[in-house]
Short mmCIF file of C-alpha atoms and ligand atoms in Angstrom, two decimals:
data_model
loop_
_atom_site.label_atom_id
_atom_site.label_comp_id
_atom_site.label_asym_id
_atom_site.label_seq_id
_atom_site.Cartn_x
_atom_site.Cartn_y
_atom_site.Cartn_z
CA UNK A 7 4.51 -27.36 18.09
CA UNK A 8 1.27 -27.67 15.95
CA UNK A 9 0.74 -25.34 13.26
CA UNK A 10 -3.43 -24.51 12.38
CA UNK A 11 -4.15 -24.73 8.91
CA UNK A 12 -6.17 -22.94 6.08
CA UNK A 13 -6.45 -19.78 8.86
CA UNK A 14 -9.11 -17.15 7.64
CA UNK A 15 -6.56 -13.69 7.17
CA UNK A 16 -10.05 -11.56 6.82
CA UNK A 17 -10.36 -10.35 10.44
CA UNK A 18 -5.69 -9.92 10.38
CA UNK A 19 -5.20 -7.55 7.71
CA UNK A 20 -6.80 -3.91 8.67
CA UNK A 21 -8.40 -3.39 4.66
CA UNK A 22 -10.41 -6.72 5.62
CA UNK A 23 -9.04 -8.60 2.21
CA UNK A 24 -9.90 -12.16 2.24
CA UNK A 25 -7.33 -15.03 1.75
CA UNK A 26 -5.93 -18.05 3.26
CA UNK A 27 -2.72 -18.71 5.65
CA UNK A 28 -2.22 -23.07 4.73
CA UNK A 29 -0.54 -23.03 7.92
CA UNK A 30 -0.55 -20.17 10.56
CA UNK A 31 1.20 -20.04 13.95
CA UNK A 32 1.11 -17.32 16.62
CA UNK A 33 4.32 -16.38 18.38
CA UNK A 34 3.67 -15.33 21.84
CA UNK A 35 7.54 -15.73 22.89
CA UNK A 36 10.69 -15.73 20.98
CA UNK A 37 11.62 -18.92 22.16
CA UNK A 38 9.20 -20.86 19.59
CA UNK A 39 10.84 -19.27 16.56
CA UNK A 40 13.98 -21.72 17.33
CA UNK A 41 12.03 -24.45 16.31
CA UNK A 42 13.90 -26.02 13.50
CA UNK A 43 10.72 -26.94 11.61
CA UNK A 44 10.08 -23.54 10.39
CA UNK A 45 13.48 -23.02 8.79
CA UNK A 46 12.19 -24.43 5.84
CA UNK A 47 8.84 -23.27 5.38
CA UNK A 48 8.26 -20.39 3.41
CA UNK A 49 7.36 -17.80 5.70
CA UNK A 50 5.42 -14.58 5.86
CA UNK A 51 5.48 -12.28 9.14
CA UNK A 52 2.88 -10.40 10.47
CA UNK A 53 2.05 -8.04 12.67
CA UNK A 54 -0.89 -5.97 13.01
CA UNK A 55 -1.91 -5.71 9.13
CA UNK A 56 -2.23 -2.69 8.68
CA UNK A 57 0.20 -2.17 6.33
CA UNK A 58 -0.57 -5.48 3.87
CA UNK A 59 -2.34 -5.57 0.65
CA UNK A 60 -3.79 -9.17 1.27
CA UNK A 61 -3.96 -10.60 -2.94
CA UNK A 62 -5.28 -14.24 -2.34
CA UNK A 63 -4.24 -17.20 -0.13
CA UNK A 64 -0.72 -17.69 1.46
CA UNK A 65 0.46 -20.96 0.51
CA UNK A 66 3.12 -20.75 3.22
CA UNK A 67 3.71 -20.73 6.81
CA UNK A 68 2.26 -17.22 8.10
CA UNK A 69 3.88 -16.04 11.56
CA UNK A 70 1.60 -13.62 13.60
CA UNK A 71 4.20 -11.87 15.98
CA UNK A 72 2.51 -11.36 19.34
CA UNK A 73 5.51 -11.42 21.56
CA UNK A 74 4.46 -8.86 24.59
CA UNK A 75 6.10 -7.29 27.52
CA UNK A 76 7.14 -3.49 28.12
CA UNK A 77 9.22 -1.92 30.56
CA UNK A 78 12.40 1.04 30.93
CA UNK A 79 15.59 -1.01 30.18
CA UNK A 80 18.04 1.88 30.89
CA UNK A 81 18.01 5.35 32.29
CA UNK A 82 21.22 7.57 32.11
CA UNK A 83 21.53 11.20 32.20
CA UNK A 84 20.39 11.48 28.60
CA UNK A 85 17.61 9.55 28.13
CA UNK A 86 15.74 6.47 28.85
CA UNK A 87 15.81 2.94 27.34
CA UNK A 88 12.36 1.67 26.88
CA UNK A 89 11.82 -1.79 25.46
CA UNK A 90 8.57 -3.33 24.06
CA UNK A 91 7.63 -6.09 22.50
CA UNK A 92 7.26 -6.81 18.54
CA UNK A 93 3.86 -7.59 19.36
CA UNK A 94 2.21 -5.05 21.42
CA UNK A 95 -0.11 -2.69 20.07
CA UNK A 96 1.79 0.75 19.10
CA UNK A 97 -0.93 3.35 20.00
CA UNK A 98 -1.13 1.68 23.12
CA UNK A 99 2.89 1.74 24.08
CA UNK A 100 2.68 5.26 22.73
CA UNK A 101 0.35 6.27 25.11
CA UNK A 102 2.11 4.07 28.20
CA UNK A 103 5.32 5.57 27.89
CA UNK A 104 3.74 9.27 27.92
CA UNK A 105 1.84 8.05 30.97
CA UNK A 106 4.91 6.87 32.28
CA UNK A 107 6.58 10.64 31.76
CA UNK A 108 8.80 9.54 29.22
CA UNK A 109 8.05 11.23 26.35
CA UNK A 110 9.09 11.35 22.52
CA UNK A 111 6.84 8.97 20.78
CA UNK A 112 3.84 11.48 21.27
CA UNK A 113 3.56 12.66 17.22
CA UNK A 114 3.30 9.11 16.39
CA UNK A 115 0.39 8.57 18.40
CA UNK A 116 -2.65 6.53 16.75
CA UNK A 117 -0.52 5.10 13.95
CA UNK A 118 -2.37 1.28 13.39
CA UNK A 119 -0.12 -1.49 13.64
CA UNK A 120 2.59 -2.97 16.18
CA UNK A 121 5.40 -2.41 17.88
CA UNK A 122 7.89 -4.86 15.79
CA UNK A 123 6.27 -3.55 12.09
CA UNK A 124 7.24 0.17 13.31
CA UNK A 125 10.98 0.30 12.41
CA UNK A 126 10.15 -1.87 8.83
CA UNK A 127 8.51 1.10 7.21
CA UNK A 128 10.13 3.62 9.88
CA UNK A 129 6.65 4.78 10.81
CA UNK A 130 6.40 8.58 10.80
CA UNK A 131 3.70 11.22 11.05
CA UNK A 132 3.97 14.89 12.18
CA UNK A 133 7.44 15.41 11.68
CA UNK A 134 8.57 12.80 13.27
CA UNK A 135 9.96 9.03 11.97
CA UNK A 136 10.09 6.26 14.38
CA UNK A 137 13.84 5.75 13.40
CA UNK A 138 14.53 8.68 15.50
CA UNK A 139 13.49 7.85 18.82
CA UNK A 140 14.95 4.17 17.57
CA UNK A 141 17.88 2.58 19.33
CA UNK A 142 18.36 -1.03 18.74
CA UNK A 143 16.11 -4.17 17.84
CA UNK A 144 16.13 -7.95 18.57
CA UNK A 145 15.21 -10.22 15.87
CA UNK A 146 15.57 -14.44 14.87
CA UNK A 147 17.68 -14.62 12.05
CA UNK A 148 15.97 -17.46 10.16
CA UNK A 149 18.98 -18.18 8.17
CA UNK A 150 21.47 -17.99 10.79
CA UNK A 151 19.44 -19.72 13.32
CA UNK A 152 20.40 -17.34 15.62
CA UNK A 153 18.94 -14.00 17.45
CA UNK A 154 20.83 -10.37 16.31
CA UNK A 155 20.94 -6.99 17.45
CA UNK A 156 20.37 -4.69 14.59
CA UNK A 157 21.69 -1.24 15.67
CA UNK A 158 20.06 1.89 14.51
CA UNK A 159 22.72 2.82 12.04
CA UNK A 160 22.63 -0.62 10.72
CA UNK A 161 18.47 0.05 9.95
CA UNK A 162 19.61 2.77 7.24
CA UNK A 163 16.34 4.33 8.16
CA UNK A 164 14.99 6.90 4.97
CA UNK A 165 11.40 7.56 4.26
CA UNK A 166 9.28 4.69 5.07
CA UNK A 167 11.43 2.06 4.35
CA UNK A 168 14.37 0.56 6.08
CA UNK A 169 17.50 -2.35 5.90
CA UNK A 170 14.16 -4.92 6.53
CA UNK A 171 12.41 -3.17 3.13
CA UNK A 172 15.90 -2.49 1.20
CA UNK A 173 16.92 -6.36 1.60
CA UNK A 174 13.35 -7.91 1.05
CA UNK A 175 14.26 -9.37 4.25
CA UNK A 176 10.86 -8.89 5.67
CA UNK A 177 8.56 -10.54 2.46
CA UNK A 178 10.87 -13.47 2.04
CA UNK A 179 10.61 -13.55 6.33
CA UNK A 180 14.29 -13.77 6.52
CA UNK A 181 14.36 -12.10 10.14
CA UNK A 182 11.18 -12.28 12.95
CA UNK A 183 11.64 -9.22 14.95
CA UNK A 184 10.69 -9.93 18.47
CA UNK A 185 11.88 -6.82 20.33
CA UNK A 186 12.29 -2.99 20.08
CA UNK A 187 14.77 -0.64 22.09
CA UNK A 188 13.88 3.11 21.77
CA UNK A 189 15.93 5.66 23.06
CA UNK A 190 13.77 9.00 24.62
CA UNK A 191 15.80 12.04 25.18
CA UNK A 192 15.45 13.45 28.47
CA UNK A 193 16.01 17.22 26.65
CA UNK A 194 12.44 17.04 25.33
CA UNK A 195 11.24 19.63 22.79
CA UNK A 196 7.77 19.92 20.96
CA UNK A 197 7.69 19.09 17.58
CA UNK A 198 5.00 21.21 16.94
CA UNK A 199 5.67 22.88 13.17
CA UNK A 200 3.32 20.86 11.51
CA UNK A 201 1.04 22.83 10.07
CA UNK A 202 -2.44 20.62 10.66
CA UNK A 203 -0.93 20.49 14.77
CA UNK A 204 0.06 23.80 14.92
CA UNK A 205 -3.57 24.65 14.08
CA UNK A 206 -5.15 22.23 16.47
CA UNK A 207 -3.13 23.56 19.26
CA UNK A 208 -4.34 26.99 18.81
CA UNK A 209 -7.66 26.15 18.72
CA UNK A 210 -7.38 24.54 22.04
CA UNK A 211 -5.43 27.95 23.05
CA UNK A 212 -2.70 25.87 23.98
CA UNK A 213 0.55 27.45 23.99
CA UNK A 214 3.35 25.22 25.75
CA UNK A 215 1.60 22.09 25.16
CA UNK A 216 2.59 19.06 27.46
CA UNK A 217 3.56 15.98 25.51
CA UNK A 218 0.20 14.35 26.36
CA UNK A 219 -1.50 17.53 24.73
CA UNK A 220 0.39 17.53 21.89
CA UNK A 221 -1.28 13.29 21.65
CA UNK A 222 -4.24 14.67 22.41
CA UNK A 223 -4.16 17.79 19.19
CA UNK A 224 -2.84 14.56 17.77
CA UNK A 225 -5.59 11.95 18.01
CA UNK A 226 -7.54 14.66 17.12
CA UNK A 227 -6.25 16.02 14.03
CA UNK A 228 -6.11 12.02 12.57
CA UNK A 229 -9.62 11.00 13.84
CA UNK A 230 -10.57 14.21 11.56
CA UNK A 231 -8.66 13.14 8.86
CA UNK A 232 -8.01 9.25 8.50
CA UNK A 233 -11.06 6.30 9.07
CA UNK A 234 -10.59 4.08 11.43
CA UNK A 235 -10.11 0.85 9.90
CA UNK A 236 -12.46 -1.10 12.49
CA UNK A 237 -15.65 1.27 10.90
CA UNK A 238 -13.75 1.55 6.97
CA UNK A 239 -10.96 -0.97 5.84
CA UNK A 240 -8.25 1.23 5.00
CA UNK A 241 -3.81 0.76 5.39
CA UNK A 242 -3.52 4.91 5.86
CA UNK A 243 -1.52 6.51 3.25
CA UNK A 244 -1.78 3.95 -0.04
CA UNK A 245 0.84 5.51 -1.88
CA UNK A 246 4.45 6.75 -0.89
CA UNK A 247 4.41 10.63 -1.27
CA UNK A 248 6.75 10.99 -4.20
CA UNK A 249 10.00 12.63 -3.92
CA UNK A 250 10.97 14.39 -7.70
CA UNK A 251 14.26 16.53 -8.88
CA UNK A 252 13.84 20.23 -8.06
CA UNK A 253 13.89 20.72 -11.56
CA UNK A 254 10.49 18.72 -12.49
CA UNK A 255 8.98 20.36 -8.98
CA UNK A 256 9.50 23.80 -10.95
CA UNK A 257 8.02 22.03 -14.38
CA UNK A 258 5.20 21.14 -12.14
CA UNK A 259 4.82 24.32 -10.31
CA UNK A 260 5.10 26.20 -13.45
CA UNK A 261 1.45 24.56 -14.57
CA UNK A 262 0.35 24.29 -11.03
CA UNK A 263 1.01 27.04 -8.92
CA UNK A 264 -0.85 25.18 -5.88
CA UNK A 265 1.38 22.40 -5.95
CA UNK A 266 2.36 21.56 -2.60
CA UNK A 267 6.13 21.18 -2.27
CA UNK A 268 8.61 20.15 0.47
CA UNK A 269 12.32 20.80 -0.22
CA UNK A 270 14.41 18.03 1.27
CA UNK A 271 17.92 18.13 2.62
CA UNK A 272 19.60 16.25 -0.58
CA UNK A 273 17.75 19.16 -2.78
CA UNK A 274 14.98 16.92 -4.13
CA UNK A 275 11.35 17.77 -3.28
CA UNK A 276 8.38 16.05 -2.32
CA UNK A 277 5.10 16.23 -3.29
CA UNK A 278 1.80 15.50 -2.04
CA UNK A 279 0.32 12.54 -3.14
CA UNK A 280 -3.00 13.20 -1.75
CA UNK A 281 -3.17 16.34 -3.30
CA UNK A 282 -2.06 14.83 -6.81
CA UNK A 283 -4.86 12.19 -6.44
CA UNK A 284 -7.48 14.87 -5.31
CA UNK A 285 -6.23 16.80 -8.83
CA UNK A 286 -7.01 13.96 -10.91
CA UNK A 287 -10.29 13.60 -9.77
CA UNK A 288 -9.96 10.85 -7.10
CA UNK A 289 -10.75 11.94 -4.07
CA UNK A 290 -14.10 10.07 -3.10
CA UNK A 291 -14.05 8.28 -6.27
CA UNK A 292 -14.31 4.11 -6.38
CA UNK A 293 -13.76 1.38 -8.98
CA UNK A 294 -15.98 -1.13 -7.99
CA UNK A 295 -15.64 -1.77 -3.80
CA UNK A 296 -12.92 -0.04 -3.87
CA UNK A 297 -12.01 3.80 -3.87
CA UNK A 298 -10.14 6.88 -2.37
CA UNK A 299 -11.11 8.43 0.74
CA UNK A 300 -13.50 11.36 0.51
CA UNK A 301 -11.74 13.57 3.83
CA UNK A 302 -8.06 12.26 2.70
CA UNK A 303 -7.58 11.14 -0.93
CA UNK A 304 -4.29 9.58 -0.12
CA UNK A 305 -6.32 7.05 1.95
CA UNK A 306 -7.30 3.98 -0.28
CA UNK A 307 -10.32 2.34 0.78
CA UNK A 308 -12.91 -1.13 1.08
CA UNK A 309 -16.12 0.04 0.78
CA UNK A 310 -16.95 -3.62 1.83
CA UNK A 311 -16.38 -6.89 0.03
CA UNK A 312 -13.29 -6.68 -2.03
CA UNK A 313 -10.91 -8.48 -2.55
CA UNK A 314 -7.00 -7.93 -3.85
CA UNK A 315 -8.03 -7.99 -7.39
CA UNK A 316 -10.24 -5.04 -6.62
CA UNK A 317 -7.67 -3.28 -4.76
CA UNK A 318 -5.28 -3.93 -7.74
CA UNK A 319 -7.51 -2.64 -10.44
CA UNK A 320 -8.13 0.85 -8.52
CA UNK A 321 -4.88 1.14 -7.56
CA UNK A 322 -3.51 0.65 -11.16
CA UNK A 323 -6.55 3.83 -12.18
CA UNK A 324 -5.20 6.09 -10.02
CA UNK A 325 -1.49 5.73 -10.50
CA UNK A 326 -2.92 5.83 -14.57
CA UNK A 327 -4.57 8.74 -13.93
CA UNK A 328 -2.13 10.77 -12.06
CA UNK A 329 0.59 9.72 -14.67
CA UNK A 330 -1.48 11.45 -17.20
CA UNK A 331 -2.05 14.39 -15.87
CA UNK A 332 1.52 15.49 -13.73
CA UNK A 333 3.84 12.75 -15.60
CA UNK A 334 4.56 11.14 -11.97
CA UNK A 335 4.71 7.90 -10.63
CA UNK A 336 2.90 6.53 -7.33
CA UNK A 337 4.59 3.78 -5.53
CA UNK A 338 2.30 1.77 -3.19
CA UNK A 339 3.37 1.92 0.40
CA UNK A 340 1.81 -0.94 1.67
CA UNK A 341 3.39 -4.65 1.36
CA UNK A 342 1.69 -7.26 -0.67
CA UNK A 343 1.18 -11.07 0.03
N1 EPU B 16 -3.92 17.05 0.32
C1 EPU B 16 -4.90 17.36 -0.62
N2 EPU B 16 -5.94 16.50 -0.76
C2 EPU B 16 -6.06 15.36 -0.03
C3 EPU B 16 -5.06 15.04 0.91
C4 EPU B 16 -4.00 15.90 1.06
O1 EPU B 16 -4.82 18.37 -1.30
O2 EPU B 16 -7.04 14.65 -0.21
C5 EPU B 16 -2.82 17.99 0.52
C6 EPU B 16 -2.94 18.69 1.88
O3 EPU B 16 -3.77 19.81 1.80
C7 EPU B 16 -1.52 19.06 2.17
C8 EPU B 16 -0.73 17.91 1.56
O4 EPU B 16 -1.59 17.30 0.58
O5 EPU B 16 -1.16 20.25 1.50
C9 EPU B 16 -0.26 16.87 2.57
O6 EPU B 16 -1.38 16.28 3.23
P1 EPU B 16 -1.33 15.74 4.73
O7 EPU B 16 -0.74 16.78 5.64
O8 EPU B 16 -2.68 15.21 5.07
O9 EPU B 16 -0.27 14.57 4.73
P2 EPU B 16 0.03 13.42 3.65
O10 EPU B 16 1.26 13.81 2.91
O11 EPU B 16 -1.17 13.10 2.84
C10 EPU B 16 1.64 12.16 5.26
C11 EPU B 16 1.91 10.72 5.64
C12 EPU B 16 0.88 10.26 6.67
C13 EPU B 16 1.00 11.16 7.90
C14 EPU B 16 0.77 12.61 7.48
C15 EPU B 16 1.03 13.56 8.62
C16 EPU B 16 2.92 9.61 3.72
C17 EPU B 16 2.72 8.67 2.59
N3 EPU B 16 1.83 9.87 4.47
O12 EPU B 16 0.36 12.19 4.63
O13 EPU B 16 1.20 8.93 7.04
O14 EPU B 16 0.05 10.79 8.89
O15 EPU B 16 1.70 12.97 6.43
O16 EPU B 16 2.40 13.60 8.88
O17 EPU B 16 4.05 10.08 3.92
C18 EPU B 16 0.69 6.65 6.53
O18 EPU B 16 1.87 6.55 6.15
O19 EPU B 16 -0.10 5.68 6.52
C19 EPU B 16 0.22 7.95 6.99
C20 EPU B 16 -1.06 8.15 7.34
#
């Protein structure tokens, strides 16, 4: 096996933050993660970076998960098994299994990023989370020298985060996931309540949308919405939409009566952290290179040439800014190397 050293990261991390790998290696099959020379290396894992604040050089061994292969596992009377691997592209297995007629995936459709990252952050958009449609996952337990199957109650899938955030499994590079199982019902039903789809599909006077149309409204509603990192560096959503008591939701409401709120099931609330951010006076605003989206202030931004220091210092004004002015804090949602 022979490892490439001092890799460029630029053109591997979707905000285009420059920085080092000393030694990089791409997996293309599982087999080559049994190699007992990496047990010991400090490792990072990546997959399609778009979900990485890059802050400098890696002076580890960086593993860029490329494993592919697709195909339906299982079919009973309930659904169908589909398995992919960690490295294929996840708009593109999106759209495969809807051509396929196995659909399920559709809300998550254009979401940057891989197949294997999907269940670390548990991916969702639309009203729907990938740990839904989730069944099982394959990964090389670095410690155990051994492959697992991680089931999907063993995940504990909650909002963007997972076992593989919980345990800092996936920054120290404990486990390599090199396979995903999802599981499609065959009862399919539109998830269509979102208010931004809803719209779409009435402007295209669509009433019983297919699960390709409801893509379609999809693509559509994000191209809109979100820049595409190849034209504007960007990792989506910056900052984790902030989930308060139902208690400081009413403080809040009580001096903002436009405050977008979303009850959730265990009685807190969540609030929009794009709309916070457009409050405070962010929304096409930048510190140096880097700034907040002008269409989608939750949407952190390159405006070309930074680097993780400039990402840093914005970041830090924002979350300052919107502490000042609502007395809540922003979490980033992105990892950082
Ligand atoms: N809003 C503003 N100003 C803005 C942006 C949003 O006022 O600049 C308001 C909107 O008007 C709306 C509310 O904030 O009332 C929510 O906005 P939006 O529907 O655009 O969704 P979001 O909460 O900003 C979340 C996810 C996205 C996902 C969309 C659609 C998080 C952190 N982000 O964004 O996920 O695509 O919902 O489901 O949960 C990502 O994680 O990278 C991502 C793009």
């Amino acid at each position: 096996m022979k490892l490439a050293s001092a890799v460029d990261l630029t053109p591997f991390n979707t905000l285009a933050l420059p920085g080092k790998a000393a030694r990089y290696l791409k997996i293309s099959d599982p087999a080559q993660l049994t190699d007992p020379a990496l047990k010991d290396e400090q490792r990072f894992i990546l997959g399609g970076g778009s979900n990485l604040v890059l802050t400098g050089d890696f002076a580890g061994l960086l593993l860029h998960m490329a494993i592919p292969g697709k195909r339906l596992l299982q079919e009973d009377d309930e659904a169908w098994y589909i398995e992919a691997g960690a490295g294929e592209n996840w708009h593109d297995f999106v759209q495969w299994t809807l051509a396929q007629g196995w659909p399920g995936l559709e809300n998550l459709s254009l979401i940057p990023g891989t197949v294997g990252a999907a269940p670390i952050q548990n991916i969702g958009a639309y009203g729907l989370e990938v740990g839904e449609c989730f069944h099982s996952l394959s990964a090389w337990d670095f410690e155990k020298q051994a492959f697992t199957t991680v089931d999907r109650q063993a995940c504990r899938f909650a909002y963007r985060d997972s076992l593989f955030k919980q345990q800092g499994w996936h920054l120290s590079g404990r486990m390599a996931i090199v396979s995903v199982v999802f599981r499609l019902a065959k009862a399919w039903q539109p998830n269509i309540r979102y208010t931004d789809v809803a719209q779409e599909l009435a402007a295209r006077e669509i009433a019983a949308p297919t699960p390709q149309e409801i893509a379609n409204a999809i693509i559509a509603v994000r191209q809109r919405k979100l820049p595409d990192p190849a034209q504007i560096p960007n990792t989506g959503s910056f900052f984790h939409n902030p989930v308060v008591s139902a208690a400081e939701a009413e403080r809040l409401a009580a001096d903002f009566p436009n405050l977008p709120r979303y009850p959730q099931p265990d009685g807190r609330v969540k609030l929009a952290a794009g709309w916070l951010i457009e409050q405070a006076g962010w929304k096409g605003k930048n510190l140096g290179p880097v700034g907040m989206y002008e269409k989608q202030a939750l949407v952190l931004v390159n405006r070309g040439g930074a680097n993780g220091d400039d990402v840093k210092r914005t970041m830090a004004a924002v979350q300052a800014e919107v502490r000042a002015r609502f007395a809540v804090a922003l979490t980033p949602e992105p990892m950082f190397l």
